[in-house]
Tab-separated table of C-alpha atoms in Angstrom:
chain	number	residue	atom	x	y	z
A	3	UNK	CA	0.000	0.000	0.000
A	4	UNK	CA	1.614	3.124	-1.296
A	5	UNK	CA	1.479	6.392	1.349
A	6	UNK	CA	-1.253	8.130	-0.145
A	7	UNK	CA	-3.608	4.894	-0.575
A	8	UNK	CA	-6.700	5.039	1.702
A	9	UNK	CA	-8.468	1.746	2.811
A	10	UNK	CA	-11.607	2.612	0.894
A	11	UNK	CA	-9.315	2.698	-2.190
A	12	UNK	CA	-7.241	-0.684	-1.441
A	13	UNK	CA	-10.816	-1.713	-0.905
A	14	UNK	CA	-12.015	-0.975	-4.705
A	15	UNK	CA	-8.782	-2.354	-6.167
A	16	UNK	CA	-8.883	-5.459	-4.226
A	17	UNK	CA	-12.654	-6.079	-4.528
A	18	UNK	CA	-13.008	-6.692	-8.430
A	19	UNK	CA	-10.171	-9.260	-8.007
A	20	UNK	CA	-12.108	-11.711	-5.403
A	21	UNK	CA	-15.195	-10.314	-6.968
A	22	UNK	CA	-14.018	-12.356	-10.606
A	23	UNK	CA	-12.896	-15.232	-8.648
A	24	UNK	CA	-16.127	-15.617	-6.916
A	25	UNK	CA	-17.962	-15.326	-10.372
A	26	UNK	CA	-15.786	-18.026	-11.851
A	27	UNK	CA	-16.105	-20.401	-8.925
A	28	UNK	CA	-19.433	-20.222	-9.073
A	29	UNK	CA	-19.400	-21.225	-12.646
A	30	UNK	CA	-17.245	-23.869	-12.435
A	31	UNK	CA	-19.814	-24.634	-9.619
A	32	UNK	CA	-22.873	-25.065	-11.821
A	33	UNK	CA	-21.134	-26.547	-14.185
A	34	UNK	CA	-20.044	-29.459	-11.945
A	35	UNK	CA	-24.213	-29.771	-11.031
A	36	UNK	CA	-24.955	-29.621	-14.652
A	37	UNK	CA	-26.813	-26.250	-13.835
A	38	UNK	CA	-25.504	-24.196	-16.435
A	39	UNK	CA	-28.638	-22.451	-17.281
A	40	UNK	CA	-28.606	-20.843	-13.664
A	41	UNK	CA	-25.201	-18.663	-15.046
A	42	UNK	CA	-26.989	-15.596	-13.667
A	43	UNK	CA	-26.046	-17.151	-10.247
A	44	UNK	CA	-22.453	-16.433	-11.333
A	45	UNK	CA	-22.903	-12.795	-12.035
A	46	UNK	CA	-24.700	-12.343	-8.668
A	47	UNK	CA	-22.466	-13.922	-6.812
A	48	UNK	CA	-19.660	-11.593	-8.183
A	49	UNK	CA	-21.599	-9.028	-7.220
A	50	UNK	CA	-22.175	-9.896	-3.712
A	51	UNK	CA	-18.935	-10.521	-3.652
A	52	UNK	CA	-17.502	-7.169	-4.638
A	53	UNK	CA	-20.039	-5.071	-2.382
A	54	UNK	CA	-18.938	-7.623	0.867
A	55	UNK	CA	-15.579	-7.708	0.625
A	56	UNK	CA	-15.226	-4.043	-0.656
A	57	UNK	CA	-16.830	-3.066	2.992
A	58	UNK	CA	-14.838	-6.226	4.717
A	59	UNK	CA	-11.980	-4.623	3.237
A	60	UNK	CA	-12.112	-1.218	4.031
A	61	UNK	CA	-12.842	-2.264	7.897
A	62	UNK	CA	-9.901	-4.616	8.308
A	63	UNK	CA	-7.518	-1.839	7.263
A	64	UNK	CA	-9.484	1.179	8.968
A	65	UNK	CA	-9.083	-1.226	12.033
A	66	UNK	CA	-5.674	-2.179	11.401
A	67	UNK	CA	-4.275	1.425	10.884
A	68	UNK	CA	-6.145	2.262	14.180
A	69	UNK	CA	-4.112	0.092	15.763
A	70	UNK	CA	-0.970	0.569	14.750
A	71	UNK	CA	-1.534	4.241	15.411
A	72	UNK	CA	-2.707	3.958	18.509
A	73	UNK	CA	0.172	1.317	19.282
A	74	UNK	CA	2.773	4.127	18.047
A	75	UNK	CA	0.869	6.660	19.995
A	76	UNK	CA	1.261	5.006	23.197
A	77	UNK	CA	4.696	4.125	22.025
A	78	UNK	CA	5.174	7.526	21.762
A	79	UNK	CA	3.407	8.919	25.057
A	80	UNK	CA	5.655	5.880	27.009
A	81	UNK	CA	8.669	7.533	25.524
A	82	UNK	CA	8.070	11.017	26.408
A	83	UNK	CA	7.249	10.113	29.949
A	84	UNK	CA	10.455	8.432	30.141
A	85	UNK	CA	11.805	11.054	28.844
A	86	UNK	CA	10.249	13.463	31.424
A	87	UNK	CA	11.323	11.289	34.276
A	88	UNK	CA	14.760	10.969	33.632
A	89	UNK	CA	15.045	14.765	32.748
A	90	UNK	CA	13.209	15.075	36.370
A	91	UNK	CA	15.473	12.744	38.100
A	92	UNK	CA	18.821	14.511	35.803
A	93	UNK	CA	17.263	17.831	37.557
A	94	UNK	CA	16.836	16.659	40.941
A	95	UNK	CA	20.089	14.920	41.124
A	96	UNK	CA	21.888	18.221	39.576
A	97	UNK	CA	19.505	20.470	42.423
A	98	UNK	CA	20.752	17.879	44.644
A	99	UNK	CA	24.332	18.408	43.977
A	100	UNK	CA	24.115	22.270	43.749
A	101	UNK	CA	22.469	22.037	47.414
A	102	UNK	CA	25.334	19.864	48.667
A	103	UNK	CA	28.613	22.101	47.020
A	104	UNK	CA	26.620	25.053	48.849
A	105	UNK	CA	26.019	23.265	52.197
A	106	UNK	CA	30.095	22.076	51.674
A	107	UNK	CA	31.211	25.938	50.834
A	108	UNK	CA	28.798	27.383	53.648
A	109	UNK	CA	30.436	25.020	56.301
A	110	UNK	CA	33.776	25.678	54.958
A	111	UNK	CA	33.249	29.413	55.536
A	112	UNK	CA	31.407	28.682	58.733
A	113	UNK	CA	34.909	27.030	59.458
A	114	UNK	CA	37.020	29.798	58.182
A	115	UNK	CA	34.917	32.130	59.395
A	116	UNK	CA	35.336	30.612	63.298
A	117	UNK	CA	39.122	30.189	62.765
A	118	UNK	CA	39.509	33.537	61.664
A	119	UNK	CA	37.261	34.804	65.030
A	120	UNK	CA	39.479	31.869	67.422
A	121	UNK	CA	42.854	33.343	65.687
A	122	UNK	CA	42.089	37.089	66.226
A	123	UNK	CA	40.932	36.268	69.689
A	124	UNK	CA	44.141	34.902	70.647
A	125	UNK	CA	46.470	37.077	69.179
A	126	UNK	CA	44.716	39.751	71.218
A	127	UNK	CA	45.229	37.921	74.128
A	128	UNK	CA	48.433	37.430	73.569
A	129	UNK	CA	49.480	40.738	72.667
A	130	UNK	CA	47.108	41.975	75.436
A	131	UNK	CA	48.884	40.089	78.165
A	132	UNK	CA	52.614	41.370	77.612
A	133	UNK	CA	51.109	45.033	76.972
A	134	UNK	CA	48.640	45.209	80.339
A	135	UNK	CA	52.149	44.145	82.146
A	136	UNK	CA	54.363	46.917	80.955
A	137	UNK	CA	51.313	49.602	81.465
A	138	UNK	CA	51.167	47.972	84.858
A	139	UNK	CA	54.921	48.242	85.343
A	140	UNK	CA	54.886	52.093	83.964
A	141	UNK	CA	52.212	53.239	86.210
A	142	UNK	CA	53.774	51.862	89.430
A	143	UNK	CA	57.128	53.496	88.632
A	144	UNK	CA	55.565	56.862	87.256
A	145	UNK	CA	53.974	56.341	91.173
A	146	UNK	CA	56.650	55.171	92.975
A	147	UNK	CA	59.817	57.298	94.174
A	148	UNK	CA	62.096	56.892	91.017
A	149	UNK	CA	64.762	57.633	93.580
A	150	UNK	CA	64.643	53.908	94.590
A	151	UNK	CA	67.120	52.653	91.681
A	152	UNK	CA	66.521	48.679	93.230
A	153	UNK	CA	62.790	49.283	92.193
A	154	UNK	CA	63.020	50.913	89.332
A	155	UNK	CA	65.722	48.627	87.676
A	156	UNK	CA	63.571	46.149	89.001
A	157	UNK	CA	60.258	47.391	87.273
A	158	UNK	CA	62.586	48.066	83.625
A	159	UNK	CA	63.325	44.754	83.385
A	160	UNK	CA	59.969	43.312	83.938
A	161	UNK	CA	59.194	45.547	81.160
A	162	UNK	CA	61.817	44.863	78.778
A	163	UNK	CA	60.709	40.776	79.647
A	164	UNK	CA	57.143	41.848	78.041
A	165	UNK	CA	59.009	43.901	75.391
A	166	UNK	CA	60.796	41.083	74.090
A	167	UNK	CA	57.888	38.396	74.547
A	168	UNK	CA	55.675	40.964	72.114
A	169	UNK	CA	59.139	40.998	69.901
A	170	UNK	CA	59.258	37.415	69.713
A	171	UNK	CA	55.189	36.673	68.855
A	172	UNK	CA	55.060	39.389	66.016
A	173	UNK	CA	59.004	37.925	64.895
A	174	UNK	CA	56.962	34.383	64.789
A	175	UNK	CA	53.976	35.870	63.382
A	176	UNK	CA	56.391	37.094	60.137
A	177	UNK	CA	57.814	33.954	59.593
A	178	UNK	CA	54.963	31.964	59.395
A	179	UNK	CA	53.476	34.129	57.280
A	180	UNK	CA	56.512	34.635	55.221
A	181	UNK	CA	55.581	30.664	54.918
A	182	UNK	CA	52.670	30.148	54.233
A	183	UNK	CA	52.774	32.961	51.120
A	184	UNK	CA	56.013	30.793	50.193
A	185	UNK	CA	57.921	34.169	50.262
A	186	UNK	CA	60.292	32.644	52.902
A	187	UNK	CA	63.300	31.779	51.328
A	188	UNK	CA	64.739	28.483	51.285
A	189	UNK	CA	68.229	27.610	50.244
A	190	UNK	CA	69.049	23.848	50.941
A	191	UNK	CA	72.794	23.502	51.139
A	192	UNK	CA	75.000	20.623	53.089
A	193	UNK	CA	74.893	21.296	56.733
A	194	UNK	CA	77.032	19.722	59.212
A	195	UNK	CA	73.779	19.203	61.563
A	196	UNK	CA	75.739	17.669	64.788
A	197	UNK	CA	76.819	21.639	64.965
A	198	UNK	CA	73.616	22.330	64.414
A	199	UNK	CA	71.918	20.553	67.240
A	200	UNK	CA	74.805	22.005	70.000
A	201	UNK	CA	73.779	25.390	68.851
A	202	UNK	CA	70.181	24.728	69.039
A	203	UNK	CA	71.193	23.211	72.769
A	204	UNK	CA	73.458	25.949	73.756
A	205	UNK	CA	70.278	28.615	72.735
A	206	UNK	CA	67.927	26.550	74.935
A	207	UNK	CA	70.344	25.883	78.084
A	208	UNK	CA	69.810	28.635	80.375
A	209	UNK	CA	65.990	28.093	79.623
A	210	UNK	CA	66.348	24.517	80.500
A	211	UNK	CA	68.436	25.005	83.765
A	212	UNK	CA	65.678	27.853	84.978
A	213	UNK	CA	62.845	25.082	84.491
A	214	UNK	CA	65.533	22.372	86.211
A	215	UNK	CA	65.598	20.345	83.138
A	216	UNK	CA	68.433	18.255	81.564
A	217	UNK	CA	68.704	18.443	78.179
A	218	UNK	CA	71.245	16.096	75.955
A	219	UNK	CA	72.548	15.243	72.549
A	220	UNK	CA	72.534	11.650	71.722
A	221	UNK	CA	74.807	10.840	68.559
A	222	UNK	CA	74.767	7.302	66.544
A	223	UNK	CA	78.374	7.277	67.564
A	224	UNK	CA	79.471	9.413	70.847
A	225	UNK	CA	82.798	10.358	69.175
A	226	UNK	CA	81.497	11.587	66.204
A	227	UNK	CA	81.991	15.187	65.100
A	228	UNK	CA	80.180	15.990	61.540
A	229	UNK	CA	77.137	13.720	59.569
A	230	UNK	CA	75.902	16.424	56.551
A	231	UNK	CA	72.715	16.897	55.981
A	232	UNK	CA	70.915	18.696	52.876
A	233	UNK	CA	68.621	21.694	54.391
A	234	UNK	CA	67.854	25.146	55.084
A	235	UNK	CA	70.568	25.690	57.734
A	236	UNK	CA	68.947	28.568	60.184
A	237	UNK	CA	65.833	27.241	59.093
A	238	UNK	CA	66.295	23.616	60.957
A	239	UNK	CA	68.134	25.201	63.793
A	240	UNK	CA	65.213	27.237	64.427
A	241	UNK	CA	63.158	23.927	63.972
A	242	UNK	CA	65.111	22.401	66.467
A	243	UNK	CA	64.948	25.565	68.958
A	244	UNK	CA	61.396	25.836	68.626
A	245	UNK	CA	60.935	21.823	69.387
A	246	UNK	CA	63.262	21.873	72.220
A	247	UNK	CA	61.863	25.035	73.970
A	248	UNK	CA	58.280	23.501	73.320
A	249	UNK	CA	59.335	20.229	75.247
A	250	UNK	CA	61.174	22.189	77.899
A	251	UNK	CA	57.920	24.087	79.027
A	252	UNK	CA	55.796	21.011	79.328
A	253	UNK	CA	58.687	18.812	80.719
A	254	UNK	CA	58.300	18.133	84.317
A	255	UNK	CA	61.015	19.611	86.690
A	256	UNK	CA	63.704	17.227	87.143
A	257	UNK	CA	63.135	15.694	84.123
A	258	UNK	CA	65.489	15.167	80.813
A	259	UNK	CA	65.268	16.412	76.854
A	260	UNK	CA	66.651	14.340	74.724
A	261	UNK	CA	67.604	15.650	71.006
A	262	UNK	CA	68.512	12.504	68.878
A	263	UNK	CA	70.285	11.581	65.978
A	264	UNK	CA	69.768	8.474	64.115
A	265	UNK	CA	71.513	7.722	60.882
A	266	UNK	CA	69.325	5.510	58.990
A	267	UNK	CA	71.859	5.567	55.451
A	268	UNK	CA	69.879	7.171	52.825
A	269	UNK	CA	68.372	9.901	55.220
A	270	UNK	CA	69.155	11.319	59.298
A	271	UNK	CA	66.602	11.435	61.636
A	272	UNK	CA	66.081	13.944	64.355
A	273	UNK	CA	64.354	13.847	67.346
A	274	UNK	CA	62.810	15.669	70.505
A	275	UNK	CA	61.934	13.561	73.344
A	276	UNK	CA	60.934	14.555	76.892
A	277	UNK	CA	59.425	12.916	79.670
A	278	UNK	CA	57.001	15.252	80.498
A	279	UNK	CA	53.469	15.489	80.851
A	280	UNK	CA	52.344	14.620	77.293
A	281	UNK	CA	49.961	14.964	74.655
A	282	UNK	CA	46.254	13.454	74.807
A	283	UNK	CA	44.923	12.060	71.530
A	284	UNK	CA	42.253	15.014	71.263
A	285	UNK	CA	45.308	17.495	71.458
A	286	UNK	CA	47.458	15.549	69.354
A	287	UNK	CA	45.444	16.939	66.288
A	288	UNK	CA	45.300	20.489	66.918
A	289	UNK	CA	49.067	21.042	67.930
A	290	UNK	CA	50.073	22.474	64.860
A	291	UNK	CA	47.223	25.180	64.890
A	292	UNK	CA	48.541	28.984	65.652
A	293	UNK	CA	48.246	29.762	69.583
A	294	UNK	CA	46.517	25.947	70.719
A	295	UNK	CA	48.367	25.102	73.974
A	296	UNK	CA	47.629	21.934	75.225
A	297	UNK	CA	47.955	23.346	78.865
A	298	UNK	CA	46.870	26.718	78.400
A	299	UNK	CA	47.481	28.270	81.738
A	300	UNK	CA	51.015	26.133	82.225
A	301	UNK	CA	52.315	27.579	78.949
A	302	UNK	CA	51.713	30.807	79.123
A	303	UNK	CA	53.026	31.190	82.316
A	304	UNK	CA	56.089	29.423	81.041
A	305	UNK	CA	56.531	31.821	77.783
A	306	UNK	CA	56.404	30.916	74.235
A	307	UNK	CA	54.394	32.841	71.532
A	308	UNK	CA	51.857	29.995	70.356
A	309	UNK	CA	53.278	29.796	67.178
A	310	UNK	CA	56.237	27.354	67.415
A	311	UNK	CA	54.756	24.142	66.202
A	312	UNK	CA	52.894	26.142	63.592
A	313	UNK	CA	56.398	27.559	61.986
A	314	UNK	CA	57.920	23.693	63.116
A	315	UNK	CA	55.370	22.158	60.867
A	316	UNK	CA	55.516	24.750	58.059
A	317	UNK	CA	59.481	24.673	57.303
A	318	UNK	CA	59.613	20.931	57.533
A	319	UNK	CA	57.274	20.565	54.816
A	320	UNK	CA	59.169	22.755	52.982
A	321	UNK	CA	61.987	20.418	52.936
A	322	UNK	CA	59.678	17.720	51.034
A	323	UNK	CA	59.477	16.024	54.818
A	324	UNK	CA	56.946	15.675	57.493
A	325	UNK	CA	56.917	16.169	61.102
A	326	UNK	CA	55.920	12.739	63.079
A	327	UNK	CA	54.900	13.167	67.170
A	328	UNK	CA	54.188	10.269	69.595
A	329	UNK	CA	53.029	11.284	72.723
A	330	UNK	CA	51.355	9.524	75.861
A	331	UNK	CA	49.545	11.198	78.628
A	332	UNK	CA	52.237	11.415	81.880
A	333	UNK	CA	55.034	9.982	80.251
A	334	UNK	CA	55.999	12.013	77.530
A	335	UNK	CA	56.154	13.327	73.975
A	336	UNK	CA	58.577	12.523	70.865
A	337	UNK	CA	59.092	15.074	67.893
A	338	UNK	CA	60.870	13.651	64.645
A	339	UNK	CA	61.428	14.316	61.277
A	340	UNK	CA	64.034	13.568	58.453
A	341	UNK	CA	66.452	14.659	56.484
A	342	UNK	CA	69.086	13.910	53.565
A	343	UNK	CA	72.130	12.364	54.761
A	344	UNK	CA	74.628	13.795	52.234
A	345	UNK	CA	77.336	11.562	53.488
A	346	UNK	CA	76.068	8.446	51.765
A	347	UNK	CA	76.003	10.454	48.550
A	348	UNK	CA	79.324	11.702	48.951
A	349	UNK	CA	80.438	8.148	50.243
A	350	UNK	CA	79.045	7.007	46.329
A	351	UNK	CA	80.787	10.231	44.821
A	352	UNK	CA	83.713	9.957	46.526
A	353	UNK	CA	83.503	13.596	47.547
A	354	UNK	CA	83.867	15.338	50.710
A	355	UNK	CA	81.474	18.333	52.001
A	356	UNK	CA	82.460	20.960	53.767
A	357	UNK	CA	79.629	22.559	55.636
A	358	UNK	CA	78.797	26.123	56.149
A	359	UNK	CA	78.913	27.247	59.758
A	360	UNK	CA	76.127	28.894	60.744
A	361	UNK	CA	77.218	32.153	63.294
């Protein structure tokens, strides 16, 4: 059936066809009877024929076409609600992600937002403790008999003790921000670090002995004099000063730090041990935030800007390394990291480093 054919007109083409065949069967009919003189039969049953299946016809195919277009129509409907559901579902799953990245960018500013308020809250305290003192200190003496030269030299040096402590936070406060821009420069160069370490002890040693805590060097070999090292040379010592001070204020009086050396061949590693009253796990996570004391009151008392872990972390990382702590409540914390050892290099190279001293 061609495109433009309608079933009336399949109808008339196909009706004269049976309508022939049905004459001639019913001659051949008649003929088989002997009843040839009833031929008229013939004709009339061709007619019949033609009219019945010319309506029969056009019926079937009306009916037929019905169907298939209602079959395609619902074909059709099924697809475009398919369609709509998975273009609802593809919109609720992309409102659905939308509403998570803002709930994850809210909270993140929610956190920002809270460190920013904890940070400026105690670096006002901080700054506000040293500068109440030396107000304090400057009022008595403007009240006092300046005439006493026990009191006032007294009173000065109290002062100048707050001076420095503000000295040393905003120092702090430029290096780790120096680090954190990655404006801080960083020169890595061989470094004899057993000199190192005794300057890092020698800085800490009247602190130590004021707090009546030992503090000792423990080589791989007790004889031995140089082990290089690739680093940032005032950089480490300052790791190591900031890590040795840290354990001195919470070590226990009477008690020992212990810097370390281990050579382990293809790198050295340091550490700061103390015996003192250690780190909880809940602690343990936060040390390397600006100003968190684990013993808030007991630090500050004891000094320190907040910031030491901070810059310890920062510059170690810096080196391509990571700083490691172990800690248990009453017993005691452990600070280590590693570096290079340029020896075993040299060893392969057959060359010999001669370290820079650091004055």
């Amino acid at each position: 059936m061609s495109p433009d054919s309608t079933p009336r007109e399949l109808a008339k083409k196909t009706s004269p066809l049976l309508a022939a065949l049905a004459g001639v069967a019913t001659l051949l009919l008649l003929r088989a009877l002997g009843a040839m003189h009833l031929w008229a039969l013939a004709i009339l049953a061709a007619l019949l024929t033609e009219t019945a299946s010319t309506l029969i016809i056009e019926w079937s195919v009306e009916k037929f076409l019905q169907r298939r277009v209602k079959d395609l129509s619902d074909a059709i409907s099924e697809s475009n609600n398919d369609r709509e559901v998975r273009l609802e579902q593809q919109s609720l799953d992309d409102i659905l992600t939308w509403a998570n990245n803002q709930i994850a960018d809210i909270k993140s500013l929610k956190a920002k937002d809270s460190f920013r308020k904890e940070f400026i809250g105690n670096l006002a305290h901080e700054l506000k403790t040293p500068l109440f003192n030396i107000q304090g200190f400057i009022l008595t003496l403007i009240e006092s008999d300046l005439k006493d030269e026990e009191l006032v030299r007294r009173f000065l040096q109290k002062a100048d003790n707050n001076v420095s402590r503000m000295a040393e936070l905003i120092e702090d406060l430029d290096t780790i921000t120096k680090l954190e821009s990655d404006s801080l420069a960083l020169t890595l160069a061989p470094c004899n670090i057993i000199e190192t370490c005794k300057e890092a002890l020698e800085g800490v040693e009247s602190k130590a002995q004021k707090m009546d805590i030992e503090v000792q060097l423990e080589l791989p070999e007790s004889d031995m004099e140089s082990l290089h090292v690739l680093c940032g040379p005032m950089q480490i010592r300052q790791v190591l000063t900031n890590l040795l001070v840290n354990s001195i204020h919470y070590g226990k009086a009477g008690g020992r730090s212990i810097l370390r050396l281990e050579n382990l061949g293809e790198t050295v590693r340091l550490t700061v041990e103390d015996d003192g009253i250690g780190i909880s796990e809940e602690d343990l996570s936060r040390i390397y935030e600006r100003f968190y004391r684990v013993d808030k009151s007991r630090s500050r008392h004891a000094g320190g800007s907040g910031l030491g872990l901070a810059i310890v972390k920062h510059i170690i990382e810096a080196h391509g390394q990571t700083i490691r702590v172990q800690s248990q409540l009453g017993k005691g914390t452990a600070f280590s990291f590693d570096l290079v050892n340029l020896d075993v290099e040299a060893e392969k190279r057959n060359v010999q480093f001669d370290a820079p001293q650091i004055n």
